Amino acid sequence: MLKFYNTLSKKVENFTSINPPHVGMYTCGPTTYDFVHIGNLRTFIFEDILQRVLEISGYEIKRVMNITDIDDKIIKGAKEKGIGISEFSAPFERAFMMDLAKLNIKYANIFPKATEYVDHMIKYIEELIRKKLSYVEKDGSVYFDISKFPEYGKLSGLDKRELKSGTRILSDEYSKDDAQDFALWKSVQADEVGYNSPWGRGRPGWHIECSVMSQQYLGDTFDIHAGAVDLIFPHHENEIAQSEGKTGKKFVNFFMEGEHLLVGGQKMAKSAGNFYKLKDLEERNFDPLAFRYLCLTAHYRERLNFTWASLQAAQNALNNLREEIRGWNEEIGLSEQPKGSTDQFWQRFLDVANNDLNIPQAVAVVWEMVRSNTPTTSKYQTLLKMDKVLGLGLDKYLGKPIEVPANVSRLVTERESIRKSGDFKKSDKLRHKIKKLGYDIEDTPEGPRVKRI
Ligand code: AMP
Ligand code: ZN
């Protein structure tokens, strides 16, 4: 049974979709004022794993991820460069797509951009004004009146926060401590980036885009909305207020928010300047998938402190895994006497993955299977299935022995015959020689397996 922690109920709940086998899933995407950092990417990896776990259960996912291509920082950045906002955003958006590909993160079916939905947003806001959930200020800005939505706070809990209805927040930056009326539409001067609206020239606030673009593609009520924990308040809370206020129906069944990536114990953030981009990792010769592996070793609801040493450990583990599986071969396996099967590993893998995405345990099961002496034919197929969830691209290595240079392979053959003759001292000497050339040997029932060190 598939179970996920639901921020709405603060409990782990059984998951079923509204219209099986379909699942509608919306994930808040990047704001394209800069390159994404690996903290953002941790969240996108978590969402990718979520999608893959649903798929392995037979669900078909329709996934929408927005691109916030208009906000205060984008406008400021474009102005500084003297270019338009879409020209300013384009390279960051392209780089983002490449980062996703490098990390084996599946693309969403739709990546709607905020600037392309301004008309829809205006209509949506008009409806909220008609329903008296929003009001227009003298300057032409429009606010959502949180006092008119009694359930405001049901996602984040408002006990520690002061409800300040009637006080307003206009900026895209927000206070975590106050619950205030928030801007749906912000009036702008004639020379600023903006759009014409019934309330004068202005531009949309940040929250409205996600209500509009999610419901546009997934309907009034859909299955899963995901992001990172900093979005619970106010972003997701505000989305609920707008959406449920407008339709009178439940907005989303499952809210799932992943924990942050930290550096030195602090949240990795562009504003704090303590961030790394995927490119920084690559420049230090790390494989992007080593970062994915690192993310898999922590549960998504736990913070993960990033260090170069932990990334190195993840890279080593991934390298070892790749080397292990190179020697697996279906044909050799088929001629073996079956010693057991991998069914129990697969079942345990599924059990933990389905239990609120306990991927660290799933990775542990992978290693247990790899080290077990079950026939490689069975391991081969099971690992392929497991990697559909993990997304480590292991099929590129599975059953694909490395090309060993001729001098090394001659030494390996020589050592094998010496070893078989029982002269272990001499065979060890040869192993040492082979090691110096950068290769190691594992003696298996199928013969010597050569690995790169
Ligand atoms: P942004 O581009 O800032 O809107 O963020 C895109 C996504 O990354 C959102 O879901 C954020 O909540 C998430 N995010 C931002 N910082 C971090 C972090 N340090 N760790 C994990 N996720 C983050
Ligand atoms: Zn959003």
Tab-separated table of C-alpha atoms and ligand atoms in Angstrom:
chain	number	residue	atom	x	y	z
A	1	MET	CA	0.000	0.000	0.000
A	2	LEU	CA	1.293	3.404	-1.002
A	3	LYS	CA	1.524	5.845	1.908
A	4	PHE	CA	2.623	9.468	2.048
A	5	TYR	CA	2.906	12.068	4.747
A	6	ASN	CA	0.280	14.707	4.106
A	7	THR	CA	1.016	18.195	5.445
A	8	LEU	CA	-2.735	18.876	5.521
A	9	SER	CA	-3.382	16.177	8.133
A	10	LYS	CA	0.172	16.011	9.558
A	11	LYS	CA	-0.126	12.250	9.207
A	12	VAL	CA	1.066	9.449	6.967
A	13	GLU	CA	-1.994	8.495	4.919
A	14	ASN	CA	-2.832	5.802	2.410
A	15	PHE	CA	-2.635	7.218	-1.073
A	16	THR	CA	-5.289	6.698	-3.691
A	17	SER	CA	-5.839	9.020	-6.590
A	18	ILE	CA	-9.056	10.772	-7.541
A	19	ASN	CA	-9.259	9.058	-10.886
A	20	PRO	CA	-6.994	5.997	-11.030
A	21	PRO	CA	-4.717	5.237	-12.759
A	22	HIS	CA	-4.302	8.965	-13.312
A	23	VAL	CA	-2.499	11.227	-10.868
A	24	GLY	CA	-2.425	15.000	-11.226
A	25	MET	CA	0.687	16.489	-9.669
A	26	TYR	CA	1.804	20.098	-9.449
A	27	THR	CA	5.269	21.101	-8.296
A	28	CYS	CA	6.402	24.682	-7.767
A	29	GLY	CA	9.232	25.408	-10.162
A	30	PRO	CA	12.152	27.805	-10.238
A	31	THR	CA	12.188	31.568	-10.379
A	32	THR	CA	14.465	32.337	-13.286
A	33	TYR	CA	16.455	35.264	-11.929
A	34	ASP	CA	19.599	33.157	-11.545
A	35	PHE	CA	20.829	29.584	-11.941
A	36	VAL	CA	19.156	27.088	-9.637
A	37	HIS	CA	21.291	25.835	-6.754
A	38	ILE	CA	21.668	22.279	-5.531
A	39	GLY	CA	19.195	22.994	-2.701
A	40	ASN	CA	16.490	23.625	-5.293
A	41	LEU	CA	17.673	20.516	-7.095
A	42	ARG	CA	17.310	18.384	-3.983
A	43	THR	CA	13.623	19.290	-3.986
A	44	PHE	CA	13.262	18.471	-7.674
A	45	ILE	CA	14.969	15.102	-7.085
A	46	PHE	CA	12.519	14.355	-4.257
A	47	GLU	CA	9.597	15.167	-6.564
A	48	ASP	CA	11.076	12.999	-9.297
A	49	ILE	CA	11.359	10.066	-6.891
A	50	LEU	CA	7.755	10.651	-5.863
A	51	GLN	CA	6.685	10.455	-9.499
A	52	ARG	CA	8.729	7.285	-10.087
A	53	VAL	CA	7.323	5.550	-6.991
A	54	LEU	CA	3.792	6.354	-8.179
A	55	GLU	CA	4.648	5.021	-11.630
A	56	ILE	CA	6.003	1.748	-10.300
A	57	SER	CA	2.605	1.322	-8.580
A	58	GLY	CA	0.944	1.605	-11.972
A	59	TYR	CA	-0.147	5.235	-11.816
A	60	GLU	CA	0.076	7.518	-14.819
A	61	ILE	CA	1.264	10.943	-13.824
A	62	LYS	CA	0.330	14.246	-15.356
A	63	ARG	CA	2.902	16.603	-13.990
A	64	VAL	CA	2.895	20.386	-14.178
A	65	MET	CA	5.818	22.542	-13.054
A	66	ASN	CA	5.591	26.297	-13.365
A	67	ILE	CA	8.390	28.623	-14.347
A	68	THR	CA	8.171	31.903	-12.454
A	69	ASP	CA	9.523	34.221	-15.110
A	70	ILE	CA	8.296	37.450	-13.562
A	71	ASP	CA	9.050	38.703	-10.056
A	72	ASP	CA	10.818	41.610	-8.337
A	73	LYS	CA	14.295	40.111	-8.752
A	74	ILE	CA	13.849	39.252	-12.420
A	75	ILE	CA	12.634	42.760	-13.158
A	76	LYS	CA	15.550	44.269	-11.270
A	77	GLY	CA	18.074	42.003	-13.008
A	78	ALA	CA	16.674	42.713	-16.459
A	79	LYS	CA	16.684	46.438	-15.795
A	80	GLU	CA	20.315	46.339	-14.686
A	81	LYS	CA	21.247	44.557	-17.896
A	82	GLY	CA	19.023	46.787	-19.994
A	83	ILE	CA	17.148	43.855	-21.541
A	84	GLY	CA	13.593	42.490	-21.467
A	85	ILE	CA	12.516	40.057	-18.764
A	86	SER	CA	12.099	37.093	-21.113
A	87	GLU	CA	15.540	37.661	-22.617
A	88	PHE	CA	16.910	37.865	-19.075
A	89	SER	CA	15.210	34.624	-17.959
A	90	ALA	CA	15.925	32.492	-21.035
A	91	PRO	CA	19.500	31.362	-20.236
A	92	PHE	CA	18.563	30.432	-16.646
A	93	GLU	CA	15.612	28.461	-17.880
A	94	ARG	CA	17.768	26.616	-20.426
A	95	ALA	CA	20.369	25.808	-17.783
A	96	PHE	CA	17.620	24.568	-15.461
A	97	MET	CA	16.368	22.123	-18.106
A	98	MET	CA	19.908	20.862	-18.601
A	99	ASP	CA	20.378	20.373	-14.869
A	100	LEU	CA	17.217	18.270	-14.755
A	101	ALA	CA	18.480	16.115	-17.614
A	102	LYS	CA	21.899	15.637	-16.005
A	103	LEU	CA	20.230	14.479	-12.802
A	104	ASN	CA	17.868	12.065	-14.596
A	105	ILE	CA	14.899	14.100	-13.372
A	106	LYS	CA	11.960	13.409	-15.648
A	107	TYR	CA	10.552	16.464	-17.347
A	108	ALA	CA	7.093	17.598	-16.355
A	109	ASN	CA	4.454	17.194	-19.067
A	110	ILE	CA	3.896	20.934	-19.004
A	111	PHE	CA	6.158	23.797	-17.891
A	112	PRO	CA	3.821	26.803	-17.998
A	113	LYS	CA	5.402	30.234	-17.695
A	114	ALA	CA	3.768	32.862	-15.517
A	115	THR	CA	4.028	35.599	-18.147
A	116	GLU	CA	1.936	33.521	-20.561
A	117	TYR	CA	-0.994	33.250	-18.147
A	118	VAL	CA	-1.497	36.862	-17.091
A	119	ASP	CA	-4.918	37.023	-18.815
A	120	HIS	CA	-6.027	33.912	-16.931
A	121	MET	CA	-4.769	35.417	-13.688
A	122	ILE	CA	-6.725	38.628	-14.266
A	123	LYS	CA	-9.939	36.637	-14.829
A	124	TYR	CA	-9.234	34.571	-11.717
A	125	ILE	CA	-8.711	37.707	-9.614
A	126	GLU	CA	-11.928	39.230	-10.987
A	127	GLU	CA	-13.763	36.152	-9.752
A	128	LEU	CA	-12.210	36.518	-6.287
A	129	ILE	CA	-13.305	40.170	-6.182
A	130	ARG	CA	-16.835	39.167	-7.243
A	131	LYS	CA	-16.878	36.688	-4.376
A	132	LYS	CA	-15.778	39.484	-2.011
A	133	LEU	CA	-12.671	37.554	-1.053
A	134	SER	CA	-10.456	40.274	-2.493
A	135	TYR	CA	-10.423	44.027	-2.527
A	136	VAL	CA	-8.911	46.731	-4.679
A	137	GLU	CA	-6.793	49.416	-3.060
A	138	LYS	CA	-6.766	53.034	-4.173
A	139	ASP	CA	-3.468	52.585	-6.005
A	140	GLY	CA	-4.927	49.755	-8.139
A	141	SER	CA	-3.330	46.861	-6.273
A	142	VAL	CA	-5.577	43.920	-5.402
A	143	TYR	CA	-5.306	41.962	-2.156
A	144	PHE	CA	-6.726	38.724	-0.863
A	145	ASP	CA	-8.619	39.331	2.374
A	146	ILE	CA	-7.593	36.436	4.596
A	147	SER	CA	-10.318	37.221	7.140
A	148	LYS	CA	-12.886	36.176	4.494
A	149	PHE	CA	-11.453	32.685	4.226
A	150	PRO	CA	-12.078	31.071	7.626
A	151	GLU	CA	-9.871	28.095	6.884
A	152	TYR	CA	-6.822	30.298	6.345
A	153	GLY	CA	-3.910	28.638	8.126
A	154	LYS	CA	-5.127	25.053	7.874
A	155	LEU	CA	-1.966	23.906	6.107
A	156	SER	CA	0.665	25.715	8.143
A	157	GLY	CA	-1.134	26.253	11.444
A	158	LEU	CA	-1.390	29.840	12.578
A	159	ASP	CA	-0.962	29.339	16.295
A	160	LYS	CA	2.496	30.905	16.432
A	161	ARG	CA	1.719	33.589	13.935
A	162	GLU	CA	-0.269	36.694	14.358
A	163	LEU	CA	-3.146	37.073	11.987
A	164	LYS	CA	-2.950	40.557	10.600
A	165	SER	CA	-5.897	40.874	8.328
A	166	GLY	CA	-6.167	44.364	6.967
A	167	THR	CA	-2.390	44.776	6.905
A	168	ARG	CA	-0.919	44.048	3.562
A	169	ILE	CA	2.104	42.482	2.011
A	170	LEU	CA	3.042	43.720	-1.429
A	171	SER	CA	6.588	42.509	-1.854
A	172	ASP	CA	7.496	39.102	-3.275
A	173	GLU	CA	9.710	38.776	-0.220
A	174	TYR	CA	7.607	38.004	2.789
A	175	SER	CA	7.635	37.746	6.514
A	176	LYS	CA	7.385	34.231	7.883
A	177	ASP	CA	5.942	35.493	11.116
A	178	ASP	CA	2.851	37.370	10.086
A	179	ALA	CA	-0.199	36.272	8.225
A	180	GLN	CA	-1.293	39.230	6.182
A	181	ASP	CA	-3.519	40.054	3.285
A	182	PHE	CA	-1.377	39.269	0.291
A	183	ALA	CA	-1.133	40.868	-3.122
A	184	LEU	CA	-2.847	39.226	-6.067
A	185	TRP	CA	-2.098	42.157	-8.334
A	186	LYS	CA	0.477	44.871	-7.802
A	187	SER	CA	0.033	48.256	-9.395
A	188	VAL	CA	3.087	49.603	-11.237
A	189	GLN	CA	4.139	52.903	-12.745
A	190	ALA	CA	3.755	53.478	-16.466
A	191	ASP	CA	7.486	52.967	-17.124
A	192	GLU	CA	7.710	49.689	-15.197
A	193	VAL	CA	7.209	46.138	-16.453
A	194	GLY	CA	3.472	45.525	-16.337
A	195	TYR	CA	0.213	44.630	-18.016
A	196	ASN	CA	-3.076	46.424	-18.452
A	197	SER	CA	-5.850	45.262	-16.177
A	198	PRO	CA	-9.315	46.381	-15.022
A	199	TRP	CA	-7.505	47.978	-12.047
A	200	GLY	CA	-4.901	49.815	-14.083
A	201	ARG	CA	-1.383	48.868	-15.019
A	202	GLY	CA	0.187	46.253	-12.812
A	203	ARG	CA	1.555	42.770	-12.554
A	204	PRO	CA	0.569	39.580	-10.775
A	205	GLY	CA	1.740	38.648	-7.289
A	206	TRP	CA	3.650	35.406	-6.912
A	207	HIS	CA	0.997	33.123	-5.398
A	208	ILE	CA	-1.761	33.579	-7.946
A	209	GLU	CA	0.195	31.964	-10.768
A	210	CYS	CA	0.318	28.565	-9.079
A	211	SER	CA	-3.438	28.462	-8.425
A	212	VAL	CA	-4.173	29.472	-11.990
A	213	MET	CA	-1.692	27.248	-13.794
A	214	SER	CA	-2.296	24.148	-11.655
A	215	GLN	CA	-6.078	24.293	-12.039
A	216	GLN	CA	-5.767	25.112	-15.731
A	217	TYR	CA	-4.192	21.724	-16.376
A	218	LEU	CA	-5.220	19.542	-13.445
A	219	GLY	CA	-8.740	20.720	-12.627
A	220	ASP	CA	-10.260	22.368	-9.553
A	221	THR	CA	-9.213	19.478	-7.305
A	222	PHE	CA	-6.149	17.375	-7.935
A	223	ASP	CA	-4.027	14.755	-6.218
A	224	ILE	CA	-0.614	16.047	-5.170
A	225	HIS	CA	1.056	19.408	-4.724
A	226	ALA	CA	4.745	19.351	-3.817
A	227	GLY	CA	7.623	21.697	-3.083
A	228	ALA	CA	10.015	22.374	-0.221
A	229	VAL	CA	9.056	23.217	3.363
A	230	ASP	CA	9.673	26.951	2.983
A	231	LEU	CA	6.685	27.003	0.627
A	232	ILE	CA	4.185	25.724	3.208
A	233	PHE	CA	3.762	29.251	4.466
A	234	PRO	CA	2.781	31.509	2.947
A	235	HIS	CA	2.908	30.202	-0.618
A	236	HIS	CA	0.929	26.969	-0.423
A	237	GLU	CA	-1.335	28.406	2.274
A	238	ASN	CA	-2.163	31.288	-0.047
A	239	GLU	CA	-2.726	28.985	-2.981
A	240	ILE	CA	-5.305	27.078	-0.922
A	241	ALA	CA	-7.063	30.327	0.052
A	242	GLN	CA	-7.234	31.538	-3.559
A	243	SER	CA	-8.260	28.204	-5.050
A	244	GLU	CA	-10.759	27.001	-2.482
A	245	GLY	CA	-12.088	30.539	-2.159
A	246	LYS	CA	-12.765	30.619	-5.882
A	247	THR	CA	-14.170	27.124	-6.462
A	248	GLY	CA	-15.634	26.246	-3.064
A	249	LYS	CA	-14.002	22.823	-3.518
A	250	LYS	CA	-10.991	21.154	-1.980
A	251	PHE	CA	-7.879	22.277	-3.882
A	252	VAL	CA	-5.445	19.410	-3.338
A	253	ASN	CA	-5.644	16.074	-1.529
A	254	PHE	CA	-1.962	15.677	-0.649
A	255	PHE	CA	0.488	18.451	0.130
A	256	MET	CA	4.022	17.084	0.285
A	257	GLU	CA	6.967	19.315	1.147
A	258	GLY	CA	10.565	18.166	1.287
A	259	GLU	CA	13.139	19.378	3.792
A	260	HIS	CA	16.001	21.654	2.897
A	261	LEU	CA	19.531	21.102	1.838
A	262	LEU	CA	21.811	22.876	4.297
A	263	VAL	CA	25.411	24.054	4.205
A	264	GLY	CA	27.224	24.490	7.478
A	265	GLY	CA	23.900	23.936	9.213
A	266	GLN	CA	22.184	26.827	7.394
A	267	LYS	CA	19.568	26.595	4.647
A	268	MET	CA	21.254	26.834	1.272
A	269	ALA	CA	19.810	29.969	-0.293
A	270	LYS	CA	20.648	32.445	-2.986
A	271	SER	CA	19.939	35.308	-0.604
A	272	ALA	CA	22.437	33.932	1.948
A	273	GLY	CA	25.092	33.457	-0.740
A	274	ASN	CA	25.958	30.004	0.649
A	275	PHE	CA	25.008	28.024	-2.420
A	276	TYR	CA	26.550	25.796	-5.046
A	277	LYS	CA	25.288	25.177	-8.521
A	278	LEU	CA	25.470	21.851	-10.294
A	279	LYS	CA	28.213	23.368	-12.450
A	280	ASP	CA	30.348	23.945	-9.325
A	281	LEU	CA	30.133	20.229	-8.585
A	282	GLU	CA	31.034	19.314	-12.141
A	283	GLU	CA	33.989	21.680	-12.064
A	284	ARG	CA	35.314	19.637	-9.169
A	285	ASN	CA	34.945	16.524	-11.322
A	286	PHE	CA	31.872	15.139	-9.625
A	287	ASP	CA	29.283	13.302	-11.637
A	288	PRO	CA	25.879	15.061	-11.255
A	289	LEU	CA	24.433	11.641	-10.454
A	290	ALA	CA	26.675	11.462	-7.376
A	291	PHE	CA	24.617	14.386	-6.067
A	292	ARG	CA	21.452	12.466	-6.876
A	293	TYR	CA	22.859	9.459	-4.997
A	294	LEU	CA	23.662	11.718	-2.029
A	295	CYS	CA	20.069	12.955	-1.965
A	296	LEU	CA	18.802	9.366	-1.980
A	297	THR	CA	20.705	8.666	1.226
A	298	ALA	CA	18.540	11.044	3.273
A	299	HIS	CA	14.787	10.828	3.774
A	300	TYR	CA	13.014	13.701	2.041
A	301	ARG	CA	11.522	14.934	5.320
A	302	GLU	CA	14.939	15.187	6.915
A	303	ARG	CA	17.385	17.985	6.485
A	304	LEU	CA	20.531	17.100	4.629
A	305	ASN	CA	23.727	18.961	5.361
A	306	PHE	CA	25.854	19.220	2.242
A	307	THR	CA	29.612	18.744	2.540
A	308	TRP	CA	32.217	17.965	-0.097
A	309	ALA	CA	33.191	14.904	1.930
A	310	SER	CA	29.639	13.542	1.831
A	311	LEU	CA	29.489	14.171	-1.903
A	312	GLN	CA	32.798	12.320	-2.309
A	313	ALA	CA	31.407	9.401	-0.283
A	314	ALA	CA	28.330	9.347	-2.551
A	315	GLN	CA	30.542	9.428	-5.645
A	316	ASN	CA	32.596	6.507	-4.295
A	317	ALA	CA	29.491	4.483	-3.496
A	318	LEU	CA	28.067	5.127	-6.953
A	319	ASN	CA	31.376	4.180	-8.595
A	320	ASN	CA	31.493	0.965	-6.590
A	321	LEU	CA	27.944	0.124	-7.532
A	322	ARG	CA	28.673	0.721	-11.205
A	323	GLU	CA	31.768	-1.467	-11.076
A	324	GLU	CA	29.922	-4.251	-9.235
A	325	ILE	CA	27.199	-4.530	-11.816
A	326	ARG	CA	29.395	-4.378	-14.886
A	327	GLY	CA	30.178	-8.040	-14.365
A	328	TRP	CA	26.542	-9.096	-14.213
A	329	ASN	CA	25.514	-10.857	-17.292
A	330	GLU	CA	22.253	-12.460	-18.190
A	331	GLU	CA	23.764	-15.308	-20.225
A	332	ILE	CA	26.222	-16.418	-17.560
A	333	GLY	CA	23.384	-16.259	-15.092
A	334	LEU	CA	21.123	-18.438	-17.181
A	335	SER	CA	23.610	-21.268	-17.253
A	336	GLU	CA	24.045	-21.128	-13.472
A	337	GLN	CA	22.314	-23.341	-10.996
A	338	PRO	CA	19.718	-21.121	-9.346
A	339	LYS	CA	20.761	-20.537	-5.738
A	340	GLY	CA	17.873	-18.302	-4.848
A	341	SER	CA	15.880	-15.491	-6.194
A	342	THR	CA	15.768	-11.740	-5.719
A	343	ASP	CA	12.006	-11.656	-5.092
A	344	GLN	CA	12.419	-10.916	-1.419
A	345	PHE	CA	14.773	-7.988	-2.177
A	346	TRP	CA	12.295	-6.529	-4.635
A	347	GLN	CA	9.439	-6.898	-2.161
A	348	ARG	CA	11.415	-5.201	0.603
A	349	PHE	CA	12.529	-2.465	-1.762
A	350	LEU	CA	8.910	-1.776	-2.708
A	351	ASP	CA	7.722	-1.892	0.902
A	352	VAL	CA	10.150	0.805	2.040
A	353	ALA	CA	9.810	2.966	-1.079
A	354	ASN	CA	6.019	2.861	-0.777
A	355	ASN	CA	6.221	3.758	2.906
A	356	ASP	CA	6.456	7.539	2.535
A	357	LEU	CA	9.440	7.225	0.188
A	358	ASN	CA	11.946	5.650	2.519
A	359	ILE	CA	14.598	5.732	-0.169
A	360	PRO	CA	17.629	5.507	2.169
A	361	GLN	CA	16.360	2.071	3.176
A	362	ALA	CA	15.636	1.202	-0.429
A	363	VAL	CA	19.276	1.971	-1.269
A	364	ALA	CA	20.345	-0.271	1.606
A	365	VAL	CA	18.267	-3.101	0.116
A	366	VAL	CA	19.973	-2.544	-3.249
A	367	TRP	CA	23.366	-3.015	-1.631
A	368	GLU	CA	22.217	-6.085	0.243
A	369	MET	CA	21.076	-7.601	-3.019
A	370	VAL	CA	24.263	-6.616	-4.821
A	371	ARG	CA	26.363	-8.334	-2.160
A	372	SER	CA	24.168	-11.403	-1.922
A	373	ASN	CA	25.089	-14.564	-3.790
A	374	THR	CA	21.842	-14.834	-5.702
A	375	PRO	CA	22.340	-15.522	-9.411
A	376	THR	CA	23.213	-12.499	-11.463
A	377	THR	CA	20.397	-13.171	-13.912
A	378	SER	CA	17.839	-12.546	-11.222
A	379	LYS	CA	19.789	-9.594	-9.781
A	380	TYR	CA	20.138	-8.119	-13.241
A	381	GLN	CA	16.398	-7.852	-13.846
A	382	THR	CA	15.601	-6.728	-10.324
A	383	LEU	CA	18.231	-4.001	-10.351
A	384	LEU	CA	16.747	-2.655	-13.582
A	385	LYS	CA	13.358	-2.415	-11.861
A	386	MET	CA	14.858	-0.792	-8.758
A	387	ASP	CA	16.631	1.771	-10.879
A	388	LYS	CA	13.329	2.804	-12.427
A	389	VAL	CA	12.686	4.301	-8.984
A	390	LEU	CA	16.206	5.455	-8.101
A	391	GLY	CA	16.952	6.911	-11.531
A	392	LEU	CA	20.717	6.434	-11.266
A	393	GLY	CA	21.063	5.411	-14.911
A	394	LEU	CA	22.547	2.051	-13.932
A	395	ASP	CA	21.509	0.425	-17.208
A	396	LYS	CA	24.541	2.125	-18.765
A	397	TYR	CA	26.800	-0.023	-16.584
A	398	LEU	CA	24.794	-3.180	-16.008
A	399	GLY	CA	26.423	-6.100	-17.773
A	400	LYS	CA	28.833	-3.815	-19.591
A	401	PRO	CA	32.344	-4.859	-18.657
A	402	ILE	CA	34.992	-2.207	-18.858
A	403	GLU	CA	37.459	-2.355	-21.685
A	404	VAL	CA	40.550	-3.644	-19.993
A	405	PRO	CA	43.855	-2.769	-21.711
A	406	ALA	CA	45.612	-5.767	-23.283
A	407	ASN	CA	48.578	-5.672	-20.853
A	408	VAL	CA	46.225	-5.785	-17.851
A	409	SER	CA	44.091	-8.535	-19.288
A	410	ARG	CA	47.252	-10.628	-20.011
A	411	LEU	CA	48.279	-10.245	-16.366
A	412	VAL	CA	44.778	-11.208	-15.229
A	413	THR	CA	44.833	-14.430	-17.268
A	414	GLU	CA	48.342	-15.234	-16.039
A	415	ARG	CA	47.320	-14.634	-12.431
A	416	GLU	CA	44.235	-16.776	-12.786
A	417	SER	CA	46.181	-19.814	-13.949
A	418	ILE	CA	48.791	-19.301	-11.197
A	419	ARG	CA	46.018	-18.944	-8.626
A	420	LYS	CA	44.374	-22.131	-9.848
A	421	SER	CA	47.687	-23.936	-9.514
A	422	GLY	CA	47.683	-22.929	-5.838
A	423	ASP	CA	50.628	-20.515	-5.845
A	424	PHE	CA	48.852	-17.790	-3.925
A	425	LYS	CA	51.985	-15.887	-3.085
A	426	LYS	CA	52.817	-15.404	-6.740
A	427	SER	CA	49.207	-14.662	-7.661
A	428	ASP	CA	49.096	-11.958	-4.978
A	429	LYS	CA	52.214	-10.400	-6.417
A	430	LEU	CA	50.519	-10.222	-9.786
A	431	ARG	CA	47.408	-8.709	-8.238
A	432	HIS	CA	49.646	-6.007	-6.800
A	433	LYS	CA	51.140	-5.356	-10.211
A	434	ILE	CA	47.648	-5.103	-11.711
A	435	LYS	CA	46.650	-2.672	-8.968
A	436	LYS	CA	49.535	-0.440	-9.873
A	437	LEU	CA	48.057	-0.229	-13.349
A	438	GLY	CA	44.790	1.017	-11.826
A	439	TYR	CA	42.746	-2.196	-11.804
A	440	ASP	CA	41.630	-4.644	-9.178
A	441	ILE	CA	40.398	-8.211	-9.388
A	442	GLU	CA	37.512	-9.826	-7.641
A	443	ASP	CA	37.496	-13.604	-7.757
A	444	THR	CA	33.973	-14.820	-8.403
A	445	PRO	CA	32.531	-18.267	-9.177
A	446	GLU	CA	32.183	-16.973	-12.731
A	447	GLY	CA	35.898	-16.205	-12.927
A	448	PRO	CA	37.976	-13.117	-12.201
A	449	ARG	CA	36.156	-9.826	-12.488
A	450	VAL	CA	38.266	-6.789	-13.307
A	451	LYS	CA	37.349	-3.412	-11.864
A	452	ARG	CA	38.793	0.016	-12.270
A	453	ILE	CA	40.045	1.466	-9.012
B	1	AMP	P1	12.878	29.141	-5.887
B	1	AMP	O1	13.582	29.180	-7.203
B	1	AMP	O2	13.584	29.868	-4.811
B	1	AMP	O3	11.427	29.544	-6.019
B	1	AMP	O4	12.866	27.617	-5.378
B	1	AMP	C1	12.478	26.500	-6.142
B	1	AMP	C2	12.200	25.335	-5.239
B	1	AMP	O5	13.361	24.968	-4.472
B	1	AMP	C3	11.112	25.570	-4.207
B	1	AMP	O6	10.324	24.405	-4.052
B	1	AMP	C4	11.896	25.895	-2.958
B	1	AMP	O7	11.153	25.686	-1.808
B	1	AMP	C5	13.041	24.926	-3.090
B	1	AMP	N1	14.237	25.285	-2.279
B	1	AMP	C6	14.806	26.492	-2.093
B	1	AMP	N2	15.897	26.417	-1.278
B	1	AMP	C7	16.035	25.107	-0.947
B	1	AMP	C8	16.981	24.351	-0.137
B	1	AMP	N3	18.012	24.931	0.483
B	1	AMP	N4	16.793	23.027	-0.026
B	1	AMP	C9	15.758	22.404	-0.660
B	1	AMP	N5	14.855	23.049	-1.432
B	1	AMP	C10	14.975	24.372	-1.574
B	2	ZN	ZN	4.038	27.637	-6.458
